[in-house]
JSON list of C-alpha atoms in Angstrom, two decimals:
[
{"chain": "A", "resi": 1, "resn": "MET", "atom": "CA", "xyz": [24.35, -0.23, -17.05]},
{"chain": "A", "resi": 2, "resn": "LYS", "atom": "CA", "xyz": [21.88, -2.36, -19.01]},
{"chain": "A", "resi": 3, "resn": "LYS", "atom": "CA", "xyz": [20.22, -3.67, -15.76]},
{"chain": "A", "resi": 4, "resn": "THR", "atom": "CA", "xyz": [19.73, -0.05, -14.70]},
{"chain": "A", "resi": 5, "resn": "ALA", "atom": "CA", "xyz": [18.24, 0.68, -17.81]},
{"chain": "A", "resi": 6, "resn": "LEU", "atom": "CA", "xyz": [16.00, -2.21, -17.86]},
{"chain": "A", "resi": 7, "resn": "SER", "atom": "CA", "xyz": [14.92, -1.40, -14.59]},
{"chain": "A", "resi": 8, "resn": "LEU", "atom": "CA", "xyz": [14.12, 2.09, -15.26]},
{"chain": "A", "resi": 9, "resn": "LEU", "atom": "CA", "xyz": [12.27, 1.09, -18.27]},
{"chain": "A", "resi": 10, "resn": "ILE", "atom": "CA", "xyz": [10.17, -1.43, -16.12]},
{"chain": "A", "resi": 11, "resn": "ILE", "atom": "CA", "xyz": [9.50, 1.35, -13.36]},
{"chain": "A", "resi": 12, "resn": "ALA", "atom": "CA", "xyz": [8.67, 4.07, -16.06]},
{"chain": "A", "resi": 13, "resn": "ALA", "atom": "CA", "xyz": [5.89, 1.60, -17.65]},
{"chain": "A", "resi": 14, "resn": "LEU", "atom": "CA", "xyz": [4.59, 0.53, -14.37]},
{"chain": "A", "resi": 15, "resn": "ALA", "atom": "CA", "xyz": [4.34, 4.27, -13.31]},
{"chain": "A", "resi": 16, "resn": "PHE", "atom": "CA", "xyz": [2.83, 5.09, -16.60]},
{"chain": "A", "resi": 17, "resn": "ALA", "atom": "CA", "xyz": [0.18, 2.31, -16.15]},
{"chain": "A", "resi": 18, "resn": "GLY", "atom": "CA", "xyz": [-0.54, 3.12, -12.50]},
{"chain": "A", "resi": 19, "resn": "CYS", "atom": "CA", "xyz": [-1.29, 6.90, -13.35]},
{"chain": "A", "resi": 20, "resn": "LYS", "atom": "CA", "xyz": [-4.51, 5.61, -15.46]},
{"chain": "A", "resi": 21, "resn": "GLU", "atom": "CA", "xyz": [-7.86, 5.72, -13.80]},
{"chain": "A", "resi": 22, "resn": "LYS", "atom": "CA", "xyz": [-8.52, 2.67, -11.48]},
{"chain": "A", "resi": 23, "resn": "PRO", "atom": "CA", "xyz": [-11.42, 0.40, -12.28]},
{"chain": "A", "resi": 24, "resn": "LYS", "atom": "CA", "xyz": [-13.91, 0.27, -9.78]},
{"chain": "A", "resi": 25, "resn": "THR", "atom": "CA", "xyz": [-13.62, -3.20, -8.98]},
{"chain": "A", "resi": 26, "resn": "GLU", "atom": "CA", "xyz": [-11.06, -5.52, -7.32]},
{"chain": "A", "resi": 27, "resn": "ALA", "atom": "CA", "xyz": [-9.23, -6.49, -10.36]},
{"chain": "A", "resi": 28, "resn": "PRO", "atom": "CA", "xyz": [-6.33, -4.08, -11.21]},
{"chain": "A", "resi": 29, "resn": "GLN", "atom": "CA", "xyz": [-5.81, -2.73, -14.65]},
{"chain": "A", "resi": 30, "resn": "GLN", "atom": "CA", "xyz": [-3.93, -4.87, -16.67]},
{"chain": "A", "resi": 31, "resn": "PRO", "atom": "CA", "xyz": [-0.20, -4.23, -16.37]},
{"chain": "A", "resi": 32, "resn": "ALA", "atom": "CA", "xyz": [1.99, -3.51, -19.76]},
{"chain": "A", "resi": 33, "resn": "GLY", "atom": "CA", "xyz": [3.23, -6.53, -21.27]},
{"chain": "A", "resi": 34, "resn": "MET", "atom": "CA", "xyz": [0.56, -8.94, -20.28]},
{"chain": "A", "resi": 35, "resn": "PRO", "atom": "CA", "xyz": [-1.40, -10.58, -22.65]},
{"chain": "A", "resi": 36, "resn": "ALA", "atom": "CA", "xyz": [-4.54, -8.70, -23.69]},
{"chain": "A", "resi": 37, "resn": "GLN", "atom": "CA", "xyz": [-7.87, -10.48, -22.56]},
{"chain": "A", "resi": 38, "resn": "GLY", "atom": "CA", "xyz": [-11.19, -10.37, -23.81]},
{"chain": "A", "resi": 39, "resn": "GLN", "atom": "CA", "xyz": [-13.33, -7.35, -23.50]},
{"chain": "A", "resi": 40, "resn": "VAL", "atom": "CA", "xyz": [-16.34, -7.08, -20.95]},
{"chain": "A", "resi": 41, "resn": "PRO", "atom": "CA", "xyz": [-19.42, -7.14, -23.11]},
{"chain": "A", "resi": 42, "resn": "PRO", "atom": "CA", "xyz": [-21.88, -4.11, -21.76]},
{"chain": "A", "resi": 43, "resn": "GLY", "atom": "CA", "xyz": [-24.49, -5.19, -19.52]},
{"chain": "A", "resi": 44, "resn": "GLN", "atom": "CA", "xyz": [-22.72, -8.14, -18.01]},
{"chain": "A", "resi": 45, "resn": "PRO", "atom": "CA", "xyz": [-21.50, -7.15, -14.63]},
{"chain": "A", "resi": 46, "resn": "GLY", "atom": "CA", "xyz": [-19.53, -9.23, -12.18]},
{"chain": "A", "resi": 47, "resn": "VAL", "atom": "CA", "xyz": [-17.76, -10.79, -15.50]},
{"chain": "A", "resi": 48, "resn": "ASP", "atom": "CA", "xyz": [-13.75, -10.74, -14.58]},
{"chain": "A", "resi": 49, "resn": "PRO", "atom": "CA", "xyz": [-11.81, -9.44, -17.55]},
{"chain": "A", "resi": 50, "resn": "HIS", "atom": "CA", "xyz": [-8.61, -10.66, -16.16]},
{"chain": "A", "resi": 51, "resn": "ALA", "atom": "CA", "xyz": [-10.09, -14.29, -15.83]},
{"chain": "A", "resi": 52, "resn": "GLY", "atom": "CA", "xyz": [-7.59, -17.03, -16.98]},
{"chain": "A", "resi": 53, "resn": "MET", "atom": "CA", "xyz": [-4.82, -14.86, -16.94]},
{"chain": "A", "resi": 54, "resn": "LYS", "atom": "CA", "xyz": [-1.21, -16.09, -16.59]},
{"chain": "A", "resi": 55, "resn": "ALA", "atom": "CA", "xyz": [1.56, -14.84, -14.35]},
{"chain": "A", "resi": 56, "resn": "GLN", "atom": "CA", "xyz": [4.59, -13.75, -16.21]},
{"chain": "A", "resi": 57, "resn": "GLU", "atom": "CA", "xyz": [8.29, -15.13, -15.01]},
{"chain": "A", "resi": 58, "resn": "ILE", "atom": "CA", "xyz": [10.42, -12.25, -14.18]},
{"chain": "A", "resi": 59, "resn": "PRO", "atom": "CA", "xyz": [13.87, -12.29, -15.53]},
{"chain": "A", "resi": 60, "resn": "ALA", "atom": "CA", "xyz": [16.81, -12.63, -13.43]},
{"chain": "A", "resi": 61, "resn": "GLY", "atom": "CA", "xyz": [18.11, -9.47, -12.32]},
{"chain": "A", "resi": 62, "resn": "ALA", "atom": "CA", "xyz": [14.86, -7.37, -13.08]},
{"chain": "A", "resi": 63, "resn": "GLY", "atom": "CA", "xyz": [13.58, -6.99, -9.53]},
{"chain": "A", "resi": 64, "resn": "GLN", "atom": "CA", "xyz": [14.21, -6.76, -5.85]},
{"chain": "A", "resi": 65, "resn": "LYS", "atom": "CA", "xyz": [14.48, -9.96, -3.94]},
{"chain": "A", "resi": 66, "resn": "GLY", "atom": "CA", "xyz": [12.53, -11.00, -0.79]},
{"chain": "A", "resi": 67, "resn": "LYS", "atom": "CA", "xyz": [11.60, -14.18, 1.38]},
{"chain": "A", "resi": 68, "resn": "VAL", "atom": "CA", "xyz": [8.09, -15.07, 1.39]},
{"chain": "A", "resi": 69, "resn": "THR", "atom": "CA", "xyz": [6.31, -14.82, 5.01]},
{"chain": "A", "resi": 70, "resn": "GLN", "atom": "CA", "xyz": [2.68, -15.36, 3.99]},
{"chain": "A", "resi": 71, "resn": "THR", "atom": "CA", "xyz": [0.88, -16.37, 0.68]},
{"chain": "A", "resi": 72, "resn": "MET", "atom": "CA", "xyz": [-2.78, -17.14, -0.08]},
{"chain": "A", "resi": 73, "resn": "ASN", "atom": "CA", "xyz": [-5.00, -17.27, -3.23]},
{"chain": "A", "resi": 74, "resn": "SER", "atom": "CA", "xyz": [-8.02, -15.78, -3.83]},
{"chain": "A", "resi": 75, "resn": "GLY", "atom": "CA", "xyz": [-10.50, -14.32, -6.57]},
{"chain": "A", "resi": 76, "resn": "GLY", "atom": "CA", "xyz": [-7.58, -15.35, -9.15]},
{"chain": "A", "resi": 77, "resn": "TYR", "atom": "CA", "xyz": [-4.63, -13.64, -7.45]},
{"chain": "A", "resi": 78, "resn": "THR", "atom": "CA", "xyz": [-1.75, -15.12, -5.23]},
{"chain": "A", "resi": 79, "resn": "TYR", "atom": "CA", "xyz": [-1.36, -12.36, -2.41]},
{"chain": "A", "resi": 80, "resn": "VAL", "atom": "CA", "xyz": [2.22, -12.93, -1.34]},
{"chain": "A", "resi": 81, "resn": "GLU", "atom": "CA", "xyz": [3.91, -11.25, 1.82]},
{"chain": "A", "resi": 82, "resn": "ALA", "atom": "CA", "xyz": [7.86, -10.77, 1.63]},
{"chain": "A", "resi": 83, "resn": "VAL", "atom": "CA", "xyz": [10.53, -9.49, 3.55]},
{"chain": "A", "resi": 84, "resn": "ASN", "atom": "CA", "xyz": [12.76, -7.58, 1.33]},
{"chain": "A", "resi": 85, "resn": "ASP", "atom": "CA", "xyz": [17.19, -7.28, 1.81]},
{"chain": "A", "resi": 86, "resn": "LYS", "atom": "CA", "xyz": [16.21, -4.07, 3.73]},
{"chain": "A", "resi": 87, "resn": "GLY", "atom": "CA", "xyz": [13.96, -6.11, 6.31]},
{"chain": "A", "resi": 88, "resn": "GLU", "atom": "CA", "xyz": [10.79, -4.37, 5.36]},
{"chain": "A", "resi": 89, "resn": "LYS", "atom": "CA", "xyz": [7.64, -6.42, 4.74]},
{"chain": "A", "resi": 90, "resn": "LEU", "atom": "CA", "xyz": [5.79, -5.82, 1.46]},
{"chain": "A", "resi": 91, "resn": "TRP", "atom": "CA", "xyz": [2.61, -7.40, 0.22]},
{"chain": "A", "resi": 92, "resn": "MET", "atom": "CA", "xyz": [2.05, -8.12, -3.61]},
{"chain": "A", "resi": 93, "resn": "ALA", "atom": "CA", "xyz": [-0.83, -9.44, -5.76]},
{"chain": "A", "resi": 94, "resn": "LEU", "atom": "CA", "xyz": [-0.13, -11.15, -8.87]},
{"chain": "A", "resi": 95, "resn": "PRO", "atom": "CA", "xyz": [-1.88, -13.43, -11.09]},
{"chain": "A", "resi": 96, "resn": "GLU", "atom": "CA", "xyz": [-2.53, -17.16, -9.53]},
{"chain": "A", "resi": 97, "resn": "PHE", "atom": "CA", "xyz": [0.90, -18.65, -8.96]},
{"chain": "A", "resi": 98, "resn": "LYS", "atom": "CA", "xyz": [2.26, -21.35, -7.16]},
{"chain": "A", "resi": 99, "resn": "VAL", "atom": "CA", "xyz": [4.79, -20.25, -4.47]},
{"chain": "A", "resi": 100, "resn": "LYS", "atom": "CA", "xyz": [5.35, -21.50, -0.75]},
{"chain": "A", "resi": 101, "resn": "VAL", "atom": "CA", "xyz": [6.42, -19.67, 2.40]},
{"chain": "A", "resi": 102, "resn": "GLY", "atom": "CA", "xyz": [10.17, -19.66, 3.15]},
{"chain": "A", "resi": 103, "resn": "GLU", "atom": "CA", "xyz": [10.63, -19.27, -0.65]},
{"chain": "A", "resi": 104, "resn": "THR", "atom": "CA", "xyz": [13.13, -16.71, -2.19]},
{"chain": "A", "resi": 105, "resn": "ILE", "atom": "CA", "xyz": [11.67, -14.78, -4.53]},
{"chain": "A", "resi": 106, "resn": "GLU", "atom": "CA", "xyz": [12.35, -11.82, -7.31]},
{"chain": "A", "resi": 107, "resn": "TYR", "atom": "CA", "xyz": [9.63, -9.52, -7.89]},
{"chain": "A", "resi": 108, "resn": "PRO", "atom": "CA", "xyz": [9.51, -5.98, -9.97]},
{"chain": "A", "resi": 109, "resn": "VAL", "atom": "CA", "xyz": [8.73, -2.83, -8.23]},
{"chain": "A", "resi": 110, "resn": "ALA", "atom": "CA", "xyz": [5.50, -1.13, -8.78]},
{"chain": "A", "resi": 111, "resn": "PRO", "atom": "CA", "xyz": [3.91, 1.79, -7.05]},
{"chain": "A", "resi": 112, "resn": "PRO", "atom": "CA", "xyz": [1.52, 0.63, -4.32]},
{"chain": "A", "resi": 113, "resn": "MET", "atom": "CA", "xyz": [-1.89, 1.03, -3.99]},
{"chain": "A", "resi": 114, "resn": "VAL", "atom": "CA", "xyz": [-2.85, 2.52, -0.30]},
{"chain": "A", "resi": 115, "resn": "ASN", "atom": "CA", "xyz": [-5.88, 0.84, 1.94]},
{"chain": "A", "resi": 116, "resn": "PHE", "atom": "CA", "xyz": [-6.66, -1.56, -1.09]},
{"chain": "A", "resi": 117, "resn": "GLN", "atom": "CA", "xyz": [-9.57, -3.60, 0.06]},
{"chain": "A", "resi": 118, "resn": "SER", "atom": "CA", "xyz": [-10.00, -7.20, -0.88]},
{"chain": "A", "resi": 119, "resn": "LYS", "atom": "CA", "xyz": [-13.69, -8.05, -1.08]},
{"chain": "A", "resi": 120, "resn": "THR", "atom": "CA", "xyz": [-12.63, -11.82, -1.43]},
{"chain": "A", "resi": 121, "resn": "LEU", "atom": "CA", "xyz": [-10.30, -11.95, 1.48]},
{"chain": "A", "resi": 122, "resn": "ASN", "atom": "CA", "xyz": [-12.36, -9.39, 3.56]},
{"chain": "A", "resi": 123, "resn": "LYS", "atom": "CA", "xyz": [-9.11, -8.16, 4.32]},
{"chain": "A", "resi": 124, "resn": "THR", "atom": "CA", "xyz": [-7.45, -4.30, 3.66]},
{"chain": "A", "resi": 125, "resn": "PHE", "atom": "CA", "xyz": [-3.87, -4.05, 2.88]},
{"chain": "A", "resi": 126, "resn": "ASP", "atom": "CA", "xyz": [-2.28, -0.84, 4.05]},
{"chain": "A", "resi": 127, "resn": "LYS", "atom": "CA", "xyz": [0.02, -0.99, 0.96]},
{"chain": "A", "resi": 128, "resn": "ILE", "atom": "CA", "xyz": [0.29, -3.62, -1.74]},
{"chain": "A", "resi": 129, "resn": "MET", "atom": "CA", "xyz": [1.90, -3.74, -5.26]},
{"chain": "A", "resi": 130, "resn": "PHE", "atom": "CA", "xyz": [-0.13, -5.41, -8.05]},
{"chain": "A", "resi": 131, "resn": "ILE", "atom": "CA", "xyz": [2.99, -7.10, -10.19]},
{"chain": "A", "resi": 132, "resn": "PRO", "atom": "CA", "xyz": [2.60, -9.23, -13.68]},
{"chain": "A", "resi": 133, "resn": "GLY", "atom": "CA", "xyz": [4.36, -11.84, -11.86]},
{"chain": "A", "resi": 134, "resn": "ILE", "atom": "CA", "xyz": [7.47, -13.43, -9.80]},
{"chain": "A", "resi": 135, "resn": "ARG", "atom": "CA", "xyz": [10.72, -15.46, -10.18]},
{"chain": "A", "resi": 136, "resn": "ILE", "atom": "CA", "xyz": [11.10, -18.12, -7.88]},
{"chain": "A", "resi": 137, "resn": "VAL", "atom": "CA", "xyz": [14.93, -17.76, -6.61]},
{"chain": "A", "resi": 138, "resn": "GLN", "atom": "CA", "xyz": [16.40, -21.44, -5.68]}
]
C-alpha cells in the first residue's frame, strides 16, 4: 500500500512538472526534488542552468526495472535505452551517471517527450523520458 502511494505521488509530481511550459533549449525543466541551481543571468545565452547537476539515486521499489541495451553521454546528460519487463524499449535521459550495457536498472516513470531532438547527439528520439536518476540493480 505504501509503495503504491509513493509511486502515485512520484507520478503526480512528475506529471505536474511536465505540464509547465518547456524551455526552448535542450535542457529539460528541473524535476521536482532536484537541487536548485543558479539562475542564468539575463543576456547570457548558452549558459546551461543544469550544469553540475547530479543524478539522484532512486530508492528500491520506487520505479520500474529494465535491462540497459544502449547508453551514451552528451551535453551533461546520460541517455539510456532499456528493455522493460514487458519487452518494450524505452529511452530516458538523466544527469550524467555511470551505467553499462547489460546492467539492470530501476527508474521512475515520467511522461515521455515525443520527437525530442538532441542537438548534441544529432538524433531525434521518438519518445524519451527525462528523469532525475536511476538505480543500478545487482
